[in-house]
Coordinates of C-alpha atoms in Angstrom, one line a residue:
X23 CA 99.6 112.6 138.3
X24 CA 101.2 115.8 137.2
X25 CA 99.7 115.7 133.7
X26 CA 97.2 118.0 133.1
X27 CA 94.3 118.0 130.0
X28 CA 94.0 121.3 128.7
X29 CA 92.0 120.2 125.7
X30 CA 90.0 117.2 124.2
X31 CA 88.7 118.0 121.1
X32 CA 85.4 116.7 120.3
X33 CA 85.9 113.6 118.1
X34 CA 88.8 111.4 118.6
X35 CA 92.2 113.0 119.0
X36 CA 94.5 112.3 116.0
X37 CA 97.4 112.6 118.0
X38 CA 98.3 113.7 121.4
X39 CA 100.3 116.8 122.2
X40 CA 102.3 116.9 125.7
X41 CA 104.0 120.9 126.5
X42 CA 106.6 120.3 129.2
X43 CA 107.3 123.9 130.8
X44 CA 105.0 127.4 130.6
X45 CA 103.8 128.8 126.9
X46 CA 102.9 132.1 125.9
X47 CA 98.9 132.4 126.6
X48 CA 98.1 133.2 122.8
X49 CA 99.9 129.4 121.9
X50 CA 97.6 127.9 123.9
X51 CA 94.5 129.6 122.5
X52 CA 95.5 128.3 119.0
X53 CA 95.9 125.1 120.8
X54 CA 92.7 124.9 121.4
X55 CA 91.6 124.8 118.0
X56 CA 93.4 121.7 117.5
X57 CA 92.3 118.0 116.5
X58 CA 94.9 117.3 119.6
X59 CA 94.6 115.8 123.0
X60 CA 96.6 118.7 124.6
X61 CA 98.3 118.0 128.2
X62 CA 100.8 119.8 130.5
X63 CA 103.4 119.3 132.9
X64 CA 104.7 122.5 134.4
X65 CA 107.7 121.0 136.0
X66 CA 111.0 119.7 135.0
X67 CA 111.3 117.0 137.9
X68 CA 107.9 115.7 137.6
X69 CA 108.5 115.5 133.7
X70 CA 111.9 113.7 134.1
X71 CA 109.9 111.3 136.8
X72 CA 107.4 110.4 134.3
X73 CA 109.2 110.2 131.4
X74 CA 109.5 106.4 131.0
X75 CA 105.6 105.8 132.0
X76 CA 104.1 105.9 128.8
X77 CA 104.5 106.4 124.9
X78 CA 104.4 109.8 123.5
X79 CA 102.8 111.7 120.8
X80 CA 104.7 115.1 120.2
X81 CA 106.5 116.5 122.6
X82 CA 106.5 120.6 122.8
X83 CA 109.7 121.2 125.6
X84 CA 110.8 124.5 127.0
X85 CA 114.7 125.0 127.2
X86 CA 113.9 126.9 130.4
X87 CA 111.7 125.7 133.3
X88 CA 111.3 125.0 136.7
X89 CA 113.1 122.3 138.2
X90 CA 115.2 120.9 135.1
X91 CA 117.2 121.7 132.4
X92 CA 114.8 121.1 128.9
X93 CA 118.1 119.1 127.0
X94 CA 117.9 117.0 130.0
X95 CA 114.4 116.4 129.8
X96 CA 115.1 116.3 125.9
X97 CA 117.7 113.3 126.4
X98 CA 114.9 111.3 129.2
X99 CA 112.1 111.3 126.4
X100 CA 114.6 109.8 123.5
X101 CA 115.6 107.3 125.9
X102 CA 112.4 106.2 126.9
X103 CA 110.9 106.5 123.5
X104 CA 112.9 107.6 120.6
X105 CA 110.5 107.7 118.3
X106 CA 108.9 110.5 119.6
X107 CA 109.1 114.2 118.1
X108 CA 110.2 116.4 120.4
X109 CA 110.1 120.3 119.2
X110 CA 113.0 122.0 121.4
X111 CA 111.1 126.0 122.4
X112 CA 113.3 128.6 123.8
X113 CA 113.8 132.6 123.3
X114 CA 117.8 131.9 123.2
X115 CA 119.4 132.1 119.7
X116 CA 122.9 130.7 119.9
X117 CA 123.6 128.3 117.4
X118 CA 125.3 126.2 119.9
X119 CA 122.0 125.8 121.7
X120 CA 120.6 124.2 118.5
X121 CA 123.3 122.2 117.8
X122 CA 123.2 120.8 121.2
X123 CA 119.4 120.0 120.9
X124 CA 119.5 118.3 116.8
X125 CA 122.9 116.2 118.3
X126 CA 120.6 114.5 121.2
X127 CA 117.8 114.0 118.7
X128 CA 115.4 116.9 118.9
X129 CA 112.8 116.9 115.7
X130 CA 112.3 120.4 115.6
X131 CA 113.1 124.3 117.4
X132 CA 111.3 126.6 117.5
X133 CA 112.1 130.3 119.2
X134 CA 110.2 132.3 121.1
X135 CA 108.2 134.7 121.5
X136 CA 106.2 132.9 118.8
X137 CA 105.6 135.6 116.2
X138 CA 103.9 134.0 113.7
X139 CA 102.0 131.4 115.7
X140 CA 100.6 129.2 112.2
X141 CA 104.0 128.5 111.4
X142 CA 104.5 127.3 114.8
X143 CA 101.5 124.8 114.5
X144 CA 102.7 124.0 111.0
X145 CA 105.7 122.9 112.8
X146 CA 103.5 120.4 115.2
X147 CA 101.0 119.2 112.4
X148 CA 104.7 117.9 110.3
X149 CA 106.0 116.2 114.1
X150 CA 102.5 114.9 114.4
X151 CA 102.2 113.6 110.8
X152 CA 105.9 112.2 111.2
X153 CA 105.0 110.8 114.2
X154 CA 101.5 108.8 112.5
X155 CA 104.0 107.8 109.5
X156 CA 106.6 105.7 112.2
X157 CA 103.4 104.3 113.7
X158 CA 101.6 103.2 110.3
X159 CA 104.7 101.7 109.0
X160 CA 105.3 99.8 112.6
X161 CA 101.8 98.8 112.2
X162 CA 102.9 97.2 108.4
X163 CA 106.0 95.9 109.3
X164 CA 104.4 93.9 112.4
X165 CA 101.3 92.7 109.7
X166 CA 104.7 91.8 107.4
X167 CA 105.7 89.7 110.1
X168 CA 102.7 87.7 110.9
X169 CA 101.7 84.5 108.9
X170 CA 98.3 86.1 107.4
X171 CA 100.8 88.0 104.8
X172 CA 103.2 85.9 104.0
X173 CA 102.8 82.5 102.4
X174 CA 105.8 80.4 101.4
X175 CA 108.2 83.0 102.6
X176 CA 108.3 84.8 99.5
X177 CA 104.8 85.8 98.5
X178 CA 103.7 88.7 100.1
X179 CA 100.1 89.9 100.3
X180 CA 96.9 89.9 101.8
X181 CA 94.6 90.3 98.8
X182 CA 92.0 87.8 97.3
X183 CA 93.7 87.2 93.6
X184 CA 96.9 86.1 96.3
X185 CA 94.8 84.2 98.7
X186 CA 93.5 82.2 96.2
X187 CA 96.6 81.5 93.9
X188 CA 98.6 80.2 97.1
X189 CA 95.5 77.7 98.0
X190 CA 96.1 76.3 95.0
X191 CA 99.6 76.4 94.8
X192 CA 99.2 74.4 98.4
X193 CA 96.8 71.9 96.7
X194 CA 99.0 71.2 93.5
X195 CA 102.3 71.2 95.4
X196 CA 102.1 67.0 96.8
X197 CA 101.7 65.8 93.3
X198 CA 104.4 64.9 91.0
X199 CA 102.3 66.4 88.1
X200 CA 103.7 69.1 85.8
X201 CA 102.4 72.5 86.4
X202 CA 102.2 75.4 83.8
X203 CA 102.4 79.1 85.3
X204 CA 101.0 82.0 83.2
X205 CA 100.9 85.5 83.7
X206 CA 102.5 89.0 82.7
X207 CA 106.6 89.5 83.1
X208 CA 107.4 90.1 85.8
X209 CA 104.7 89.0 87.8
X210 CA 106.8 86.6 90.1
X211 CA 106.2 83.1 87.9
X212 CA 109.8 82.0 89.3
X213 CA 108.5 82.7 93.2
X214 CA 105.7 80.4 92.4
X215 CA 107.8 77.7 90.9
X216 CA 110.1 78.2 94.0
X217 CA 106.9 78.0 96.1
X218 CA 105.8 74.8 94.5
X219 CA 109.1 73.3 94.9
X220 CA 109.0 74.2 98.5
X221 CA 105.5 72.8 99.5
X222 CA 106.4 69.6 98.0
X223 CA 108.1 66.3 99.1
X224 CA 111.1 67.3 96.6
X225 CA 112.0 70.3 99.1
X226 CA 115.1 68.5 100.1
X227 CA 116.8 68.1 96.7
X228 CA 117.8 70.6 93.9
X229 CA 115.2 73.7 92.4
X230 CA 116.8 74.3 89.0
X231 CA 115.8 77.2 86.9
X232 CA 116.8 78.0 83.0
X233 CA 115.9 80.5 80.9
X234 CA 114.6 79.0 77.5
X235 CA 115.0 82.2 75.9
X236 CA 118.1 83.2 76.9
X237 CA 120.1 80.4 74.9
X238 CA 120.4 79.5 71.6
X239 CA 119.1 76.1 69.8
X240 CA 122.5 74.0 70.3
X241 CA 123.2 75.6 73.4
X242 CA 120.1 75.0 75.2
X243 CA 119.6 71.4 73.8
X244 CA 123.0 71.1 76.0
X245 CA 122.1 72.8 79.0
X246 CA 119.0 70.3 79.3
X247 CA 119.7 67.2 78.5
X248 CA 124.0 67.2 78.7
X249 CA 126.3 66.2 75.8
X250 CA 129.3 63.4 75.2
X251 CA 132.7 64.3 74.6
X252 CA 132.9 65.3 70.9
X253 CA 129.2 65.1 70.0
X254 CA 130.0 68.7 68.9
X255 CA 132.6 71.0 67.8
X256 CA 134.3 72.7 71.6
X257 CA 132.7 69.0 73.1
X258 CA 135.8 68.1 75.0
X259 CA 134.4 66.3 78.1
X260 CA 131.1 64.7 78.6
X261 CA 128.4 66.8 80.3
X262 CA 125.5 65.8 83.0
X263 CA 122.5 68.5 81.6
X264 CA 120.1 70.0 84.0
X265 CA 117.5 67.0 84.0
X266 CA 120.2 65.2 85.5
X267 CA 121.4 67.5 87.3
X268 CA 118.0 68.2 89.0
X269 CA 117.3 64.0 89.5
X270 CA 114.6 63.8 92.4
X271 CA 113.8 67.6 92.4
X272 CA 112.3 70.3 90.6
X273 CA 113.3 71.6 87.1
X274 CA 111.5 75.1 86.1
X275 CA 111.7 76.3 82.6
X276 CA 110.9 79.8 82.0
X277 CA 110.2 81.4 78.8
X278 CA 108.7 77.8 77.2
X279 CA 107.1 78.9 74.3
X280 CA 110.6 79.8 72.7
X281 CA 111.4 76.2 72.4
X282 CA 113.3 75.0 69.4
X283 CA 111.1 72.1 68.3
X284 CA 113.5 69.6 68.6
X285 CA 113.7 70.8 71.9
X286 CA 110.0 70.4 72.2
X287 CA 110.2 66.8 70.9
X288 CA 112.8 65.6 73.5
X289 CA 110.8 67.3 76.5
X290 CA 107.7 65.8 76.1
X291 CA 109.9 61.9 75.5
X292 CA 111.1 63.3 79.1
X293 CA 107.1 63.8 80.4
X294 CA 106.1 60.9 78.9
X295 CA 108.4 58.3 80.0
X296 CA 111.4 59.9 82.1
X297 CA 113.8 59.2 80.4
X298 CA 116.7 61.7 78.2
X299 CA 119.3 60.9 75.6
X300 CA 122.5 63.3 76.0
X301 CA 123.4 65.2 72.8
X302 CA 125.9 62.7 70.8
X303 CA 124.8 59.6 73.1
X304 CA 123.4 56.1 72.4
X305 CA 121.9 55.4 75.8
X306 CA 119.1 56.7 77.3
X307 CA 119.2 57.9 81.2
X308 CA 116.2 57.5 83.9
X309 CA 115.2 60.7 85.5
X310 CA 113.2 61.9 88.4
X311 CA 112.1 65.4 87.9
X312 CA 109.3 67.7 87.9
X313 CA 109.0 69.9 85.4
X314 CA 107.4 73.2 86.5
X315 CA 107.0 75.7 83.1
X316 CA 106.1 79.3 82.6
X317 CA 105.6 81.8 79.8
X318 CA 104.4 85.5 79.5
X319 CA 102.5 84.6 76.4
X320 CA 100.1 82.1 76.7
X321 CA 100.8 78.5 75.2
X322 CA 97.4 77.6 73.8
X323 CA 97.6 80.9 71.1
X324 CA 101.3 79.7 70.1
X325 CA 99.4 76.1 69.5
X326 CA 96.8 77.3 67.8
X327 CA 99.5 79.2 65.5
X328 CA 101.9 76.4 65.3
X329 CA 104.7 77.4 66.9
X330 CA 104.4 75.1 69.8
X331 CA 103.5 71.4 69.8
X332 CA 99.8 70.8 70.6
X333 CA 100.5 67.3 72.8
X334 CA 103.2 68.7 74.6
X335 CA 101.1 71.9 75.9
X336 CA 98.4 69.4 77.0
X337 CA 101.4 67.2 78.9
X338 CA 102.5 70.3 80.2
X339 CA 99.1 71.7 81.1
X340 CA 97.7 69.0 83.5
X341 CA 98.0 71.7 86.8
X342 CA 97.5 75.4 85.2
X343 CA 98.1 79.0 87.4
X344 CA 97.6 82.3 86.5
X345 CA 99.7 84.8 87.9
X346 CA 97.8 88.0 88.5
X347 CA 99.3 91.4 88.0
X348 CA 100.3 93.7 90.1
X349 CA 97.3 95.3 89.2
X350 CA 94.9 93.0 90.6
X351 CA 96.4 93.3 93.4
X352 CA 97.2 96.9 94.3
X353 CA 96.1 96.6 98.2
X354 CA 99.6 94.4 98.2
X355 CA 102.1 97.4 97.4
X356 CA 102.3 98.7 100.5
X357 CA 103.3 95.4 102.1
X358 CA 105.2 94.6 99.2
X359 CA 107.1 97.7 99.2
X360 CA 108.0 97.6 103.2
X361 CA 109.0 94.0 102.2
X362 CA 111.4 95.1 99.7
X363 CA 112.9 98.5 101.4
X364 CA 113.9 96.3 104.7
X365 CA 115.8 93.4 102.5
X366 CA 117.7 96.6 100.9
X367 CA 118.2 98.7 103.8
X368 CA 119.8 95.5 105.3
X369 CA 122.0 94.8 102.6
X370 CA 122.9 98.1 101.8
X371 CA 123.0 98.9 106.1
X372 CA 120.8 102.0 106.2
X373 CA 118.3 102.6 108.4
X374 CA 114.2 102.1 107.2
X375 CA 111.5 102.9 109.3
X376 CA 108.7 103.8 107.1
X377 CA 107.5 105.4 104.0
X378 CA 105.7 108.5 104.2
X379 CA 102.0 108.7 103.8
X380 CA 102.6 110.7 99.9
X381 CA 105.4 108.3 98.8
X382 CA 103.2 105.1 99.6
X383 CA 100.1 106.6 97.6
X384 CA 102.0 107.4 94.7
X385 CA 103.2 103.9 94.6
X386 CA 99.6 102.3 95.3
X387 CA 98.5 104.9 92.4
X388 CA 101.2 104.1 89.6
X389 CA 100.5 101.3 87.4
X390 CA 103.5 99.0 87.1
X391 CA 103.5 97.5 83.8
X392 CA 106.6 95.7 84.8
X393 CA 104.3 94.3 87.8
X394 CA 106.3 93.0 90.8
X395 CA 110.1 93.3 89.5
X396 CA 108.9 96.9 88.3
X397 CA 108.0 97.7 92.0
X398 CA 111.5 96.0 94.1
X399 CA 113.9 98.1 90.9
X400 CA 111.7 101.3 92.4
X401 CA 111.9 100.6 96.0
X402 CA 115.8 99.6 95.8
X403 CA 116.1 103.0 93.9
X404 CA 114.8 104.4 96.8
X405 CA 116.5 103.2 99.6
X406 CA 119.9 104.0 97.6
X407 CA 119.0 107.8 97.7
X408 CA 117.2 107.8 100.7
X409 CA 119.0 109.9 103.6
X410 CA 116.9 108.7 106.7
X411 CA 114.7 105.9 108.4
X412 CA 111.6 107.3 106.1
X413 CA 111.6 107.0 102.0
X414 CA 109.7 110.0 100.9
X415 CA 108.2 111.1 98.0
X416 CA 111.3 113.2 96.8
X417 CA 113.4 109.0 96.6
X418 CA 110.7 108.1 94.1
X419 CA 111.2 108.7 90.1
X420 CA 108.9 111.6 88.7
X421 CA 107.0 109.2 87.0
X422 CA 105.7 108.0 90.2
X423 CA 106.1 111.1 91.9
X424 CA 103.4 112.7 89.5
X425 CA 100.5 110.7 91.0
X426 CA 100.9 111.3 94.8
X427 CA 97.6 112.8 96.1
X428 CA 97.7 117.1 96.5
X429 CA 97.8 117.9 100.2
X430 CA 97.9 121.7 100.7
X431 CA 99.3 120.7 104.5
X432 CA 102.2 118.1 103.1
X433 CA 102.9 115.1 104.9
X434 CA 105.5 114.7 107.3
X435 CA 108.1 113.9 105.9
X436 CA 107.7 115.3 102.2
X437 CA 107.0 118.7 102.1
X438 CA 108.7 121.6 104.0
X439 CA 106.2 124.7 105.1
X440 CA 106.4 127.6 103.0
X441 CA 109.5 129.4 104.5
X442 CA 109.6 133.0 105.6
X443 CA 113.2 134.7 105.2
X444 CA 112.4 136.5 108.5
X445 CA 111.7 134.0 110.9
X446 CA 114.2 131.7 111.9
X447 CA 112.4 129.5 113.2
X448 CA 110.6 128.2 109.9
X449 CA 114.5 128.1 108.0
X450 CA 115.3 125.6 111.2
X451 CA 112.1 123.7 110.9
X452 CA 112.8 123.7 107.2
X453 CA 116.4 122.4 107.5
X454 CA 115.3 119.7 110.5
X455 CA 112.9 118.0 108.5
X456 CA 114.3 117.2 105.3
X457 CA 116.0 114.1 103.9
X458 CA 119.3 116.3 104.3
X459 CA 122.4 115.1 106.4
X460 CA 123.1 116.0 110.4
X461 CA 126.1 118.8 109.3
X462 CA 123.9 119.7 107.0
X463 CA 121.2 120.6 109.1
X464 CA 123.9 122.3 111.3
X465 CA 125.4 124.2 109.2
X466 CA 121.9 125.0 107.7
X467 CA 120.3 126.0 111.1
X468 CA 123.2 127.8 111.6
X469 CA 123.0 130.0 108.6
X470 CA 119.5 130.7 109.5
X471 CA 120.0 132.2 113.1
X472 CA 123.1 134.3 112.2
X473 CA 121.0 135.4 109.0
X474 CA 118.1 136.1 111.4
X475 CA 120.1 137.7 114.1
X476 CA 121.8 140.2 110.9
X477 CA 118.4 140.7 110.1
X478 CA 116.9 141.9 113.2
X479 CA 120.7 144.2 114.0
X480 CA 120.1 145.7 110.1
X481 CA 123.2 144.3 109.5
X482 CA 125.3 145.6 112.5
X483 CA 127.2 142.6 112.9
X484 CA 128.6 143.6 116.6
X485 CA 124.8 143.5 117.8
X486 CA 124.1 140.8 115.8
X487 CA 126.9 139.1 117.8
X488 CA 125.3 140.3 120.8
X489 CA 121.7 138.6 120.4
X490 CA 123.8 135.5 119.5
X491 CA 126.1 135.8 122.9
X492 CA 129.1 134.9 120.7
X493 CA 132.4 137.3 120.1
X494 CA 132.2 139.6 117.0
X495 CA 135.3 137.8 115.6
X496 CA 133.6 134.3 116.0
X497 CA 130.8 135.8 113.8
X498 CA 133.4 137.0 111.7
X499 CA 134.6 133.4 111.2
X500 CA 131.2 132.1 110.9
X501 CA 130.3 134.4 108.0
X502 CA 133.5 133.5 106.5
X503 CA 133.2 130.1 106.7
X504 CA 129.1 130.3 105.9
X505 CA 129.8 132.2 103.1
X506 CA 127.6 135.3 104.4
X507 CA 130.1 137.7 104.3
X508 CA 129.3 139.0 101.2
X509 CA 125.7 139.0 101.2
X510 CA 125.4 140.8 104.9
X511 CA 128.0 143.0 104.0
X512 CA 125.4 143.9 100.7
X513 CA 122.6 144.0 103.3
X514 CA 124.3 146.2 105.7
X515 CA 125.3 148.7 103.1
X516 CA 121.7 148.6 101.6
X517 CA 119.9 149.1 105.2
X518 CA 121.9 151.9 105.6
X519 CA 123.1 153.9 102.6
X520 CA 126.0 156.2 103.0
X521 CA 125.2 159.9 103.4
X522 CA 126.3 161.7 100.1
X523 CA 129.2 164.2 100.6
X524 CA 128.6 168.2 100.5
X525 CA 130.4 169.8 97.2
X526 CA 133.2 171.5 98.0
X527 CA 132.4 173.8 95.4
X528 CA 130.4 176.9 96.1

């Protein structure tokens, strides 16, 4: 086995750390003061063998090494497992080099020698914490997938107040007996009625759902129970209403308690005997349906104020559920939000992998007085600006940004290391691990090596062209085209001012 352990931290590894190729010695000092299982493979064959045996951590992968080119080893590792960070290490500066490396899917490069070696680490710590992220949210999307967190397709949880409303949505389902559904707006009433209708023996006809507050008097008296042909000014055909329509199935009236009350009397004739009179019509019509009703304010206070009929709530309340919050139920918003960011990723045809670790506490944190709706407008917010696999804190609004957890390290994928104008290596690290585009991470990394390189030549831009191993007039170009030209040109002239002429005068 050509993997060798060059440390095991005490307690259990957070993450495990392979370095393909030799390291300066003073890297793997600070290596050892790691929470990381730390191993080796010195040769580029032996790497390449092995590079489909098992899953990896982070991946630390000298450009130059014995037996193998380090982009080749680069492309073996994404193919085997693309999930893994691999942080590209080489003493070469030429923006082609980087280019090539971020095109076959590098996380990270870094340059040697390693001046400031906690930057360096800094730039493990964010491929390790990306690396935890992808796993976590493979670990919630597989739970998302199983039957112990989803009941009737579209209620997704694992906590008690859940549990126990779907048991009794199971036991009230068989029965033909009304059911009343309470809770906040937005709380996911219509799922229930939709769950109802789809543990029930009417799961094979029509689930019809209205609005009662969303019509007027006339209007909704017609939607409900249909109309003749001139029982009403614009009458011009007869109508079948939704009673009708829904014969043998489900009919779910949201927003009850703004009944008209003539709309009140005709719905409890329809509880009590099954049968409807159209609006304008002499004969009365048999009908089959279940009547399945919700409202955000609860029934018995509008009874007990008169503004809701006191036999019809006790019809309509023969099978009562309460709808918890979101609330109750925070330990269902991370599932709930992985739920929601896949059906929009799909739909809008982005990738989604996970949420990073600060983006999914601020959620779990915020309140959500709009309950569940509140939380899919959020999560479909963030998958519209999201500009990779992982939604991070900076997708969220700064309502909900405000209450992620302070993490002087940052996560992952939320918050770049402080950056040092004079090391390159933290502007690329900077540039790769941001929500920002691949040419823009070019262009970026670019801009930081020819700004580095200008930096280290004082602003000689032949020698700066020289470290790079490009042509002066390529540089030329680049600055040009970078919009450096300027700036260095300011930065040459300040590094070295122009001698001041002797007076002709005596």
């Amino acid at each position: 086995m050509p993997y060798v352990t060059l440390h095991r931290p005490a307690r259990q590894p957070r993450e495990r750390l392979l370095l393909i190729g030799g390291f300066q010695p003073d890297f793997y000092a600070a290596l050892q003061r790691t929470d990381l299982l730390v191993e080796e493979v010195l040769d580029g064959k032996e790497a390449l063998a092995c590079a489909a045996q098992r899953e990896y951590g982070v991946v630390v992968c000298s450009l130059r090494m014995a037996g193998a080119w380090g982009l080749d080893v680069l492309d073996a590792i994404v193919k085997a497992d693309p999930s893994a960070p691999v942080i590209m290490s080489t003493a070469e500066q030429s923006p082609q080099v980087v280019v090539d490396a971020m095109q076959r899917g590098a996380f990270d490069y870094i340059i040697e020698p390693y001046t400031d070696l906690p930057d360096v680490l800094r730039v493990i710590d964010r491929a390790v914490l990306r690396r935890l992220t992808l796993r976590e949210g493979r670990r919630i999307r597989d739970t998302l997938a199983g039957s112990d967190a989803r009941f009737f397709d579209e209620l997704v949880g694992r906590s008690a107040p859940l549990r126990e409303l779907c048991e009794l949505i199971r036991q009230a389902a068989p029965s033909d007996s009304p059911i009343l559904i309470e809770g906040p707006s937005g709380a996911g009433k219509e799922l229930v009625a939709r769950a109802i209708h789809g543990a029930s023996s009417r799961r094979a006809q029509a689930f019809i759902s209205v609005n009662c507050g969303a019509m007027s008097e006339t209007l909704l008296e017609s939607e409900l129970f249909g109309h003749e042909k001139g029982a009403f000014t614009g009458a011009d055909s007869t109508r079948v209403g939704l009673f009708e329509a829904a014969h043998g199935g489900t009919l779910f009236l949201d927003e009850i308690g703004l009944l008209s009350p003539a709309c009140q009397r005709k719905l409890l004739r329809v509880l009590e005997g099954g049968v409807i009179r159209r609006v304008g019509a002499t004969r009365e019509f048999q009908v089959d349906v279940r009547v399945v009703a919700a409202g955000n304010e609860a029934l018995e206070g509008l009874v007990k104020s008169g503004r809701f009929r006191e036999d019809l709530f006790y019809r309509l309340n023969v099978v009562s559920l309460n709808v918890p919050s979101l609330a109750a139920r925070k330990d269902d918003i991370p599932l709930l939000s992985y739920h929601f960011a896949a059906r929009f990723a799909k739909a809008a045809k982005k990738p989604f992998e996970a949420f990073s670790p600060q983006a999914l506490a601020a959620l779990s944190a915020y309140n959500f007085p709009g309950n569940i709706r509140e939380l899919r407008n959020l999560v479909e917010r963030a998958v519209v600006f999201s500009r990779g696999p992982v939604i991070t804190l900076s997708d969220l609004p700064e309502s909900v940004r405000r209450l992620a957890p302070l993490d002087p390290m940052g996560p992952a994928t939320d918050r770049p290391a402080e950056r040092s104008e004079s090391t390159a290596a933290r502007d690329v690290h900077f540039l790769t691990s941001g929500n920002l585009g691949l040419d823009e991470r070019l262009e970026g990394i670019e801009t930081a090596l020819i700004k580095e390189a200008l930096r280290q030549s004082k602003g000689n831009r032949s020698h700066a062209a020289k470290l790079l191993k490009i042509k002066r007039t390529t540089l030329l170009q680049k600055l040009t085209r970078l919009k450096l030209a300027d700036n260095t040109s300011r930065v040459r002239k300040a590094s070295k001012p122009r001698p001041r002429r002797k007076s002709s005068k005596k």
